[in-house]
PDB file of N, CA and C in Angstrom:
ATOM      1  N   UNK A   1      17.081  23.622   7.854  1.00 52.00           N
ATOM      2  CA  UNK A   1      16.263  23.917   6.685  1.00 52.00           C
ATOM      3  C   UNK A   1      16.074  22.662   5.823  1.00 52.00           C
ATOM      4  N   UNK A   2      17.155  21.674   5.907  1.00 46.00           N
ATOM      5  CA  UNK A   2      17.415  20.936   4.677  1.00 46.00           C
ATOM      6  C   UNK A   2      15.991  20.010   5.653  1.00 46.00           C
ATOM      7  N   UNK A   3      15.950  19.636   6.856  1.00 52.00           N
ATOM      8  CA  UNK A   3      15.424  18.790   7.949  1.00 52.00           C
ATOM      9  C   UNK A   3      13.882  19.331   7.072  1.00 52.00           C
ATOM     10  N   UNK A   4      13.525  20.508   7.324  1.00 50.00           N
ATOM     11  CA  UNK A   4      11.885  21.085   7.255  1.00 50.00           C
ATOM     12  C   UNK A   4      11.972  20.190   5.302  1.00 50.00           C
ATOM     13  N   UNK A   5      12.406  20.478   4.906  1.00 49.00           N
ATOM     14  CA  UNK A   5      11.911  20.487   3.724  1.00 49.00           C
ATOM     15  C   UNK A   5      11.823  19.389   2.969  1.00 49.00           C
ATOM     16  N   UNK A   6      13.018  18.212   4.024  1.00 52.00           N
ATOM     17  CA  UNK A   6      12.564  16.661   3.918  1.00 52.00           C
ATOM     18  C   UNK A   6      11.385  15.904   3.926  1.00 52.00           C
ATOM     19  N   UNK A   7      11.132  16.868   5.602  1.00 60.00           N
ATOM     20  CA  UNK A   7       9.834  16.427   6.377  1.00 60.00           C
ATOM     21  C   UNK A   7       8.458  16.917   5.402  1.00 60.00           C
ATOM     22  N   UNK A   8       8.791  17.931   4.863  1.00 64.00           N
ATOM     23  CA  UNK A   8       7.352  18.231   3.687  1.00 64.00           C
ATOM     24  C   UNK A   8       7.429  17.525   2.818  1.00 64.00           C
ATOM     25  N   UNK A   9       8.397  16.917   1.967  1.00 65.00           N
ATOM     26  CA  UNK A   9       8.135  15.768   0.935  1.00 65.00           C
ATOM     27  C   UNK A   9       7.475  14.116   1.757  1.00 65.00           C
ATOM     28  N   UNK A  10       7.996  14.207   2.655  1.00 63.00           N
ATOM     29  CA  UNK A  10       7.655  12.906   3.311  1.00 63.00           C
ATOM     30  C   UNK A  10       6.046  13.206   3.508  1.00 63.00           C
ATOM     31  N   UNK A  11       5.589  14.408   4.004  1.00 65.00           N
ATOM     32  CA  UNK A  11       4.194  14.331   3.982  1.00 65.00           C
ATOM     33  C   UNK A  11       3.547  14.488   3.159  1.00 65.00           C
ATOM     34  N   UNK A  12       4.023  15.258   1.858  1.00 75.00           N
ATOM     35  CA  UNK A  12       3.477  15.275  -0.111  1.00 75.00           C
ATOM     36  C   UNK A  12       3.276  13.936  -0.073  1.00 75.00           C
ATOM     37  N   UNK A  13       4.259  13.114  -0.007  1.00 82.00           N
ATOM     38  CA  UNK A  13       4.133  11.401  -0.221  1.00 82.00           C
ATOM     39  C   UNK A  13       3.522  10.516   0.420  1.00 82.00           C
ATOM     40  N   UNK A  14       3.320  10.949   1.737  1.00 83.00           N
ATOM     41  CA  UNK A  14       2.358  10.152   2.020  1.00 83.00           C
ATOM     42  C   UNK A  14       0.970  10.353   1.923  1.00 83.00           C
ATOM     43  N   UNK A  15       0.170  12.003   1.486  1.00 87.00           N
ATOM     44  CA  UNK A  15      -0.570  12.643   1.085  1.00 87.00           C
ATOM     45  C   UNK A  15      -0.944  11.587  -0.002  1.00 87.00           C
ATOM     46  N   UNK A  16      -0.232  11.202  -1.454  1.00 89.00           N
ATOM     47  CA  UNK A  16      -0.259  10.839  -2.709  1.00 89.00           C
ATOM     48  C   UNK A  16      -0.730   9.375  -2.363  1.00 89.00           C
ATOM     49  N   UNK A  17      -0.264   8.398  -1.391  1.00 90.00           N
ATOM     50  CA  UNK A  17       0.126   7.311  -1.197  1.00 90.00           C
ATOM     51  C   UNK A  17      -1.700   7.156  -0.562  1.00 90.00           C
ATOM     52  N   UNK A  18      -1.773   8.366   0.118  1.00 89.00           N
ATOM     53  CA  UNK A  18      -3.231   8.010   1.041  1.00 89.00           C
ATOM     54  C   UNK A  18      -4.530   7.972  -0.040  1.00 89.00           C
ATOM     55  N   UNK A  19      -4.092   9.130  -1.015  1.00 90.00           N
ATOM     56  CA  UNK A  19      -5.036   9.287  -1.899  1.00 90.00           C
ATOM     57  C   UNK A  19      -5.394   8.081  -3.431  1.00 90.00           C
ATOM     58  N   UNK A  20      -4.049   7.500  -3.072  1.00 90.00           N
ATOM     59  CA  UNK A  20      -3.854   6.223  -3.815  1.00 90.00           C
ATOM     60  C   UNK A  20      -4.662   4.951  -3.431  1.00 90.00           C
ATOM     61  N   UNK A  21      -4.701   5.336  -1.994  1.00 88.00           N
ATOM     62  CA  UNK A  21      -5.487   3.751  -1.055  1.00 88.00           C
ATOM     63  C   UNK A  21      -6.753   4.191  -1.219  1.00 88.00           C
ATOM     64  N   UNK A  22      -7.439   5.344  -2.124  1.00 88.00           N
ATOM     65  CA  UNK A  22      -8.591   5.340  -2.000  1.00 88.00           C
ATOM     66  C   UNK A  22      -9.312   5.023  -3.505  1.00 88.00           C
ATOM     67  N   UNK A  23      -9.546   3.743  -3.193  1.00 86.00           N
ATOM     68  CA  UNK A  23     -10.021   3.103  -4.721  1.00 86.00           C
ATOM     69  C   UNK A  23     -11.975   2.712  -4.956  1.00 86.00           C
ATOM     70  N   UNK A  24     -12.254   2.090  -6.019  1.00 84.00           N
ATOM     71  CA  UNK A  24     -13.409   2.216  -6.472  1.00 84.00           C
ATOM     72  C   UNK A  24     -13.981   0.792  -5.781  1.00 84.00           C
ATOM     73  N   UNK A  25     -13.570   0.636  -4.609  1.00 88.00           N
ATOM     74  CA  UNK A  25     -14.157  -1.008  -4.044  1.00 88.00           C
ATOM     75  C   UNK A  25     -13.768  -0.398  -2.686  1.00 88.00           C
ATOM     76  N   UNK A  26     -14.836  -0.532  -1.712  1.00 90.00           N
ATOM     77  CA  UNK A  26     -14.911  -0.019  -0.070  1.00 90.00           C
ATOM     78  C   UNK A  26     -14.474  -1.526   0.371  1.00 90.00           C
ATOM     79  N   UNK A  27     -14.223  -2.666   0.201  1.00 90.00           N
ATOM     80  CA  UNK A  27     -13.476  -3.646   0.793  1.00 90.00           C
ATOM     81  C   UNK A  27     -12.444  -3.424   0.523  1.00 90.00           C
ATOM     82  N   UNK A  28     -11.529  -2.340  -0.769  1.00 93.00           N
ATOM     83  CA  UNK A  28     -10.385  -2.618  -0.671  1.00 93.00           C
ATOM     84  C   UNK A  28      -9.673  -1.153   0.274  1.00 93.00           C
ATOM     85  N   UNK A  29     -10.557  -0.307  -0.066  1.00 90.00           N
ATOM     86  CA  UNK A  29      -9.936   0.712   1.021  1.00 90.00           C
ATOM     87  C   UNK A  29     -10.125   0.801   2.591  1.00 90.00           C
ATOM     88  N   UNK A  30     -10.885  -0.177   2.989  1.00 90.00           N
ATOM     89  CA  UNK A  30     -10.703  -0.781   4.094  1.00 90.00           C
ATOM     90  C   UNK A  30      -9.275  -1.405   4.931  1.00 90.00           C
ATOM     91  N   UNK A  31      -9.063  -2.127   3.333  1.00 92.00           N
ATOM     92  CA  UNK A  31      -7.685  -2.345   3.705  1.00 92.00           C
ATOM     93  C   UNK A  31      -6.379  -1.801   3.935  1.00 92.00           C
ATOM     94  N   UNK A  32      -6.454  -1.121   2.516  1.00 94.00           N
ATOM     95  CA  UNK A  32      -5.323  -0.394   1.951  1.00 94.00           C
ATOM     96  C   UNK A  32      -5.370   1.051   3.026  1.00 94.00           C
ATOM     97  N   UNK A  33      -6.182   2.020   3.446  1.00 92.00           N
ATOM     98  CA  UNK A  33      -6.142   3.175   4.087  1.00 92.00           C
ATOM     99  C   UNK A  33      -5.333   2.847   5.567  1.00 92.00           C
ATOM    100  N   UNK A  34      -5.929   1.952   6.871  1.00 93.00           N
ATOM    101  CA  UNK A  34      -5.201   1.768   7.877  1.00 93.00           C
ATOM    102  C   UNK A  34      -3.945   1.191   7.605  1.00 93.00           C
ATOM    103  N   UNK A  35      -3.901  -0.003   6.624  1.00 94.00           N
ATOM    104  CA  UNK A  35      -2.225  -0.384   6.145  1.00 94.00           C
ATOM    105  C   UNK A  35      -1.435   0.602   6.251  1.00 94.00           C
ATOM    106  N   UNK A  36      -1.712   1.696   5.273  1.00 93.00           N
ATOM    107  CA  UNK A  36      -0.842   2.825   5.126  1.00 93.00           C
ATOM    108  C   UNK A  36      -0.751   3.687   6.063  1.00 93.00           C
ATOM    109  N   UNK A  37      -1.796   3.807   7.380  1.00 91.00           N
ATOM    110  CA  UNK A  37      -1.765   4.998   8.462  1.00 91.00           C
ATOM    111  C   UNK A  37      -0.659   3.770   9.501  1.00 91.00           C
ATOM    112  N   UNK A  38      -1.113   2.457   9.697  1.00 92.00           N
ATOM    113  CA  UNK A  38      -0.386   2.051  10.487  1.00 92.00           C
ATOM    114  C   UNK A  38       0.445   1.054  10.452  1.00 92.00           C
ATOM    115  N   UNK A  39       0.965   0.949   9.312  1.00 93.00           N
ATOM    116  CA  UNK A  39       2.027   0.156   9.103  1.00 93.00           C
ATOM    117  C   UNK A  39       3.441   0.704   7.862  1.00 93.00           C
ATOM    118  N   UNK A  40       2.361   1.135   6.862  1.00 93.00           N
ATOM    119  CA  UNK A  40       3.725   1.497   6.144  1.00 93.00           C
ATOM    120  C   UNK A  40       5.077   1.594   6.571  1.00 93.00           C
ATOM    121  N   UNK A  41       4.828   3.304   7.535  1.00 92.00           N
ATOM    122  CA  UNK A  41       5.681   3.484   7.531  1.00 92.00           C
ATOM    123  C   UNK A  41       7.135   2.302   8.539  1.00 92.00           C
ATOM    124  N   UNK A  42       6.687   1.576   8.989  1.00 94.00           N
ATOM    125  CA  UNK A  42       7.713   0.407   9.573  1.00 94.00           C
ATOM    126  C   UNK A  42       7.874  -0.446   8.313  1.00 94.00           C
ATOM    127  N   UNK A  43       7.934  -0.536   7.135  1.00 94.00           N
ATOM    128  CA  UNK A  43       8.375  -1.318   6.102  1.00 94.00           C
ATOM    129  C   UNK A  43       9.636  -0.909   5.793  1.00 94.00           C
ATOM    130  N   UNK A  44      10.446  -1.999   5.171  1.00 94.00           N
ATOM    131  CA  UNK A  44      11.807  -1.399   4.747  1.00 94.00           C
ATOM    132  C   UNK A  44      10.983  -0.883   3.768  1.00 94.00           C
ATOM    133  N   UNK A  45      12.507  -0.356   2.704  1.00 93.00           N
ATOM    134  CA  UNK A  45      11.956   0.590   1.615  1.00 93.00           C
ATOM    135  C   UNK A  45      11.689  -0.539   0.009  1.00 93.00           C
ATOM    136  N   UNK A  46      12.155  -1.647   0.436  1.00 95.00           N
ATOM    137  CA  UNK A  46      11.580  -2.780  -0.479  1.00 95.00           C
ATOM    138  C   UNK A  46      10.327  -3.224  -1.098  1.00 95.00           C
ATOM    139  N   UNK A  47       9.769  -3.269   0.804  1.00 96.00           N
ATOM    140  CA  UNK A  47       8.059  -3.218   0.643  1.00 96.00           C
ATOM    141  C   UNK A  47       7.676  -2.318   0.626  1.00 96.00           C
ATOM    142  N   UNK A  48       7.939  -1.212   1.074  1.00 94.00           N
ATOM    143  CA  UNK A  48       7.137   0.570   0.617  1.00 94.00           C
ATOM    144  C   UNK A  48       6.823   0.587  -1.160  1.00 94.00           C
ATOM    145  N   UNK A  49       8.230   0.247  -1.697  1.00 94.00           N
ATOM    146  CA  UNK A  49       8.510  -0.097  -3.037  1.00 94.00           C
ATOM    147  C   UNK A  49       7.146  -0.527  -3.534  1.00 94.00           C
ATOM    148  N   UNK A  50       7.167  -1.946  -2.824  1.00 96.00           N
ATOM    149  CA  UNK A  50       6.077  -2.851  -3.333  1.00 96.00           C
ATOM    150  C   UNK A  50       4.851  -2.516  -3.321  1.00 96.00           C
ATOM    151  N   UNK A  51       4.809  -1.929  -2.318  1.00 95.00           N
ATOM    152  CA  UNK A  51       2.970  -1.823  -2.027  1.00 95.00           C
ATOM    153  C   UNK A  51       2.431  -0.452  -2.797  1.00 95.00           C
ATOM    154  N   UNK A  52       3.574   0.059  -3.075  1.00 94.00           N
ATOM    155  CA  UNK A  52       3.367   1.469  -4.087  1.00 94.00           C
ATOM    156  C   UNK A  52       3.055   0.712  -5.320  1.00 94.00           C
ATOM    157  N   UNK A  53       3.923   0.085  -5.647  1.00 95.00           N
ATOM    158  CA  UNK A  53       3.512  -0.397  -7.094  1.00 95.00           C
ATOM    159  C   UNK A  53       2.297  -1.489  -6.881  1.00 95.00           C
ATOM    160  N   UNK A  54       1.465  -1.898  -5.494  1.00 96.00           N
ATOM    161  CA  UNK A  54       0.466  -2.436  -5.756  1.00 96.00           C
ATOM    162  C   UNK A  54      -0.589  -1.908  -6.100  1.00 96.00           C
ATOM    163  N   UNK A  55      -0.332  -0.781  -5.282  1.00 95.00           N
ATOM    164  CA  UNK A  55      -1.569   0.397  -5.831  1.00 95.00           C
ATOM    165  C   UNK A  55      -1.578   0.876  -7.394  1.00 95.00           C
ATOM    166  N   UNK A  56      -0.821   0.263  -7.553  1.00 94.00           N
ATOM    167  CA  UNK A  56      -1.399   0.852  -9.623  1.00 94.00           C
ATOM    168  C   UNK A  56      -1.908  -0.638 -10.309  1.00 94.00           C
ATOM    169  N   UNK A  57      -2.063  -1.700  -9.431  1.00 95.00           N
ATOM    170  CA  UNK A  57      -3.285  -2.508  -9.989  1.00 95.00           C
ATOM    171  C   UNK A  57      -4.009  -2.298  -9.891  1.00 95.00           C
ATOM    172  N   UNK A  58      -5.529  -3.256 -11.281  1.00 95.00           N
ATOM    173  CA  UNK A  58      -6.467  -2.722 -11.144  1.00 95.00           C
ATOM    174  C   UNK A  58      -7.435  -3.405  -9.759  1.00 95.00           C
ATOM    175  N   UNK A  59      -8.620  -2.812  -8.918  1.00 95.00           N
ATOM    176  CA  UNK A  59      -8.971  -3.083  -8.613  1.00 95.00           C
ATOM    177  C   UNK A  59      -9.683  -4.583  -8.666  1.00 95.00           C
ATOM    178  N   UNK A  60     -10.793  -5.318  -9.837  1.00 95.00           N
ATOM    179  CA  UNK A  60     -10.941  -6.702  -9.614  1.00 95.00           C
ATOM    180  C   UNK A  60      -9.467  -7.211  -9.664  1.00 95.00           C
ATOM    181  N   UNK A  61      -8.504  -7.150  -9.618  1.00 96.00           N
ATOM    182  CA  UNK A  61      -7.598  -8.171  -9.808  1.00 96.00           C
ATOM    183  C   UNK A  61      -6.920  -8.079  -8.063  1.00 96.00           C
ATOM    184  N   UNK A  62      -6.899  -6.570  -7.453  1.00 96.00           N
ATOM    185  CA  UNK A  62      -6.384  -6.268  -6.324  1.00 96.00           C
ATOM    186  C   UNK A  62      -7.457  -7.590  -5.188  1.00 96.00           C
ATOM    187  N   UNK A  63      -8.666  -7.323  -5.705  1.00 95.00           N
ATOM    188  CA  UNK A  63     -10.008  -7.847  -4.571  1.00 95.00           C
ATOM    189  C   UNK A  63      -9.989  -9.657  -4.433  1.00 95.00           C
ATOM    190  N   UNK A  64      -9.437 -10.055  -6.021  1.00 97.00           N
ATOM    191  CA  UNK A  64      -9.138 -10.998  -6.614  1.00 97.00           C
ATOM    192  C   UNK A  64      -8.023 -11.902  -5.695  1.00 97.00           C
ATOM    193  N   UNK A  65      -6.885 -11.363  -5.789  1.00 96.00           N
ATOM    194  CA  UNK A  65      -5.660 -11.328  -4.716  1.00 96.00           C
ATOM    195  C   UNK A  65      -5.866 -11.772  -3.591  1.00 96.00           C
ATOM    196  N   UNK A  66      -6.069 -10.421  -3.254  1.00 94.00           N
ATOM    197  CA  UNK A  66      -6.247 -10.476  -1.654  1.00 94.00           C
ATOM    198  C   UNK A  66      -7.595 -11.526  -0.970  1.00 94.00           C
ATOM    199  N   UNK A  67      -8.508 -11.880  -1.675  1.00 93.00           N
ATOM    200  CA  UNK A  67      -9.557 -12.745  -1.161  1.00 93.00           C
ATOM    201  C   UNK A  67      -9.140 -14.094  -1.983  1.00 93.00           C
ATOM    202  N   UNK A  68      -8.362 -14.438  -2.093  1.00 93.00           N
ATOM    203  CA  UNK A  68      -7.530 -16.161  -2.527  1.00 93.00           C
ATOM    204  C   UNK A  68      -8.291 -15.960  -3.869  1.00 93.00           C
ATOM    205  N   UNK A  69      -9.679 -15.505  -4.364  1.00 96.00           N
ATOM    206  CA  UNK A  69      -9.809 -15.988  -5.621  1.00 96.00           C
ATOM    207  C   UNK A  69      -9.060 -16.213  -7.134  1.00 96.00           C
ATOM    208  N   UNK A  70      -8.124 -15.653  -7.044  1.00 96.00           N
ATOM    209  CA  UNK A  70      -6.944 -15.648  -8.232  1.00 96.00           C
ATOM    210  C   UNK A  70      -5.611 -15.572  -7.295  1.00 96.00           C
ATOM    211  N   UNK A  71      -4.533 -16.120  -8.055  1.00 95.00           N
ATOM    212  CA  UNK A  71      -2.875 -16.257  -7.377  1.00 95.00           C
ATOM    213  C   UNK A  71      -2.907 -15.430  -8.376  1.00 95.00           C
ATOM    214  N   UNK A  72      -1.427 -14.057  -7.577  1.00 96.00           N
ATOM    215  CA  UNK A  72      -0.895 -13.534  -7.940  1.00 96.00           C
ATOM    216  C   UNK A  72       0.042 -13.879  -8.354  1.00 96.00           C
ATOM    217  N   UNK A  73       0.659 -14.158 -10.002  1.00 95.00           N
ATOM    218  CA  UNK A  73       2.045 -14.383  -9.963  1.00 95.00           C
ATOM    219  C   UNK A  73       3.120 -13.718  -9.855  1.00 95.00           C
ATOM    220  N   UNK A  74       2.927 -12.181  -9.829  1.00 97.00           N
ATOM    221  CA  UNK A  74       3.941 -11.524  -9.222  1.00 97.00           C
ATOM    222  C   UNK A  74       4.796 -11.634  -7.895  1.00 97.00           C
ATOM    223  N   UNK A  75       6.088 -12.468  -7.760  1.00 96.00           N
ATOM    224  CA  UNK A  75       6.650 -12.597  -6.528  1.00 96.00           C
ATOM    225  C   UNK A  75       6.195 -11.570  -5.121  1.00 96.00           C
ATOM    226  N   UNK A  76       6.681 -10.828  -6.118  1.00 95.00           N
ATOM    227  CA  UNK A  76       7.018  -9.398  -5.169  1.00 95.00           C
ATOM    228  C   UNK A  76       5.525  -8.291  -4.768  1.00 95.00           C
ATOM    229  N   UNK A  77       4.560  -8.530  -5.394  1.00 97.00           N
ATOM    230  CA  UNK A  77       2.989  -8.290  -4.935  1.00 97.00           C
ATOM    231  C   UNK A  77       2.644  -9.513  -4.313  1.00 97.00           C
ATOM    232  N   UNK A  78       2.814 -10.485  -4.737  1.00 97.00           N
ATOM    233  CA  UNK A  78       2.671 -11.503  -3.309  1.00 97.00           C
ATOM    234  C   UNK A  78       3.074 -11.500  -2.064  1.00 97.00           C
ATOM    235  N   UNK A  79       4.279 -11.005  -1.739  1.00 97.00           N
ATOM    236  CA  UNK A  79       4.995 -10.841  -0.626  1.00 97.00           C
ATOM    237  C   UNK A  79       4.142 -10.000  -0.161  1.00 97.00           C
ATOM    238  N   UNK A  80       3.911  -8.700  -0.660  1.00 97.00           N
ATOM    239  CA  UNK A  80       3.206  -7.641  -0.081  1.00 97.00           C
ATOM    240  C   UNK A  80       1.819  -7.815   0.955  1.00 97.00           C
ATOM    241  N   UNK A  81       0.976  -8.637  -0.487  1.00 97.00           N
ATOM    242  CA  UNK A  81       0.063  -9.109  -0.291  1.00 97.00           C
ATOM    243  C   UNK A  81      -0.291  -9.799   1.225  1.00 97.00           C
ATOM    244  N   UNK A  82       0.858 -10.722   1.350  1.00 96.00           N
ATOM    245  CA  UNK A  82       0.569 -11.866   1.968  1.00 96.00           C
ATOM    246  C   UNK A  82       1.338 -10.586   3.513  1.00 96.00           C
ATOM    247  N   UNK A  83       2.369  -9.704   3.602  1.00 96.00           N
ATOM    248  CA  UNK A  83       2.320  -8.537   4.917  1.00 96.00           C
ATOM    249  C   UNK A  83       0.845  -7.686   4.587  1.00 96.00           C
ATOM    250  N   UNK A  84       0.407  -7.488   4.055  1.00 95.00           N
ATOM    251  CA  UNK A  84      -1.229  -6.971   4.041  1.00 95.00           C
ATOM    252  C   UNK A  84      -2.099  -7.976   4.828  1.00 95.00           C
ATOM    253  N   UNK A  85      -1.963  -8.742   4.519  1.00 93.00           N
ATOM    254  CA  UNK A  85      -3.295  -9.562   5.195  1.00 93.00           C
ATOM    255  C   UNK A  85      -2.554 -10.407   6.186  1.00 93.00           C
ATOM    256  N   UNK A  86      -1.534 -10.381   6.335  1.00 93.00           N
ATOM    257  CA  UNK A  86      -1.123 -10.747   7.613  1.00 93.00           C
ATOM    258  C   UNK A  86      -1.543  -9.698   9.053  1.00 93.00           C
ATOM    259  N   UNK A  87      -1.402  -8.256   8.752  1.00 86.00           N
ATOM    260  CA  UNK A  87      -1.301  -7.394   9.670  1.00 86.00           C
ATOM    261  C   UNK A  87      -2.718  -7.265   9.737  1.00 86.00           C
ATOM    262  N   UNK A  88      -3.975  -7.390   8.675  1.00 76.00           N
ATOM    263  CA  UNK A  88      -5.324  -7.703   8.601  1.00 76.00           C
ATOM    264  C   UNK A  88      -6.069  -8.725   9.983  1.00 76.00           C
ATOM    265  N   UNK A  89      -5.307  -9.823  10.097  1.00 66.00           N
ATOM    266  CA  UNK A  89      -5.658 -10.844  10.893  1.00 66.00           C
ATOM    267  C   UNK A  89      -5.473 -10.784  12.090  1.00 66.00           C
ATOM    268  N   UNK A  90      -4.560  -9.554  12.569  1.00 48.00           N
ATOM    269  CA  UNK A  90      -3.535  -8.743  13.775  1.00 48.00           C
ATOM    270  C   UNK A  90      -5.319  -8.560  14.841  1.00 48.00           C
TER     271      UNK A  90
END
């Protein structure tokens, strides 16, 4: 029982997480939607961490990022960043 009812939060969350990758710029949910179908879940829980809290930036600054036009100075959205567009180039 305890197993079923794990497995339904894990899919609430990734439900939330999918609906999160769907933002107001079609270059960025390009990105962000397959990231999350095919990679997330192989992240430790460091970068899960991270890339959750990337999704509550705003979009120009996300598009900004990720296309070199502005450095992120956040360490730890950089890291992310830089496993995002690494697995991009895959």
């Amino acid at each position: 029982m305890f197993e079923l009812k794990q497995s339904e939060e894990i899919l609430k969350d990734k439900r939330r997480l999918r609906w999160a990758c769907r933002r107001g710029m079609v270059e960025l949910d390009v990105l962000f939607l397959p990231f999350t179908e095919e990679v997330y879940d192989d992240l430790d829980e460091r970068q899960q961490a991270l890339f959750r809290r990337l999704l509550t930036c705003d979009d120009p600054d996300l598009f900004a990022w990720i296309m070199g036009h502005q450095k992120c100075e956040d360490e730890g959205l950089k890291e992310i960043i830089q496993v995002l567009l690494a697995r991009v180039k895959v």
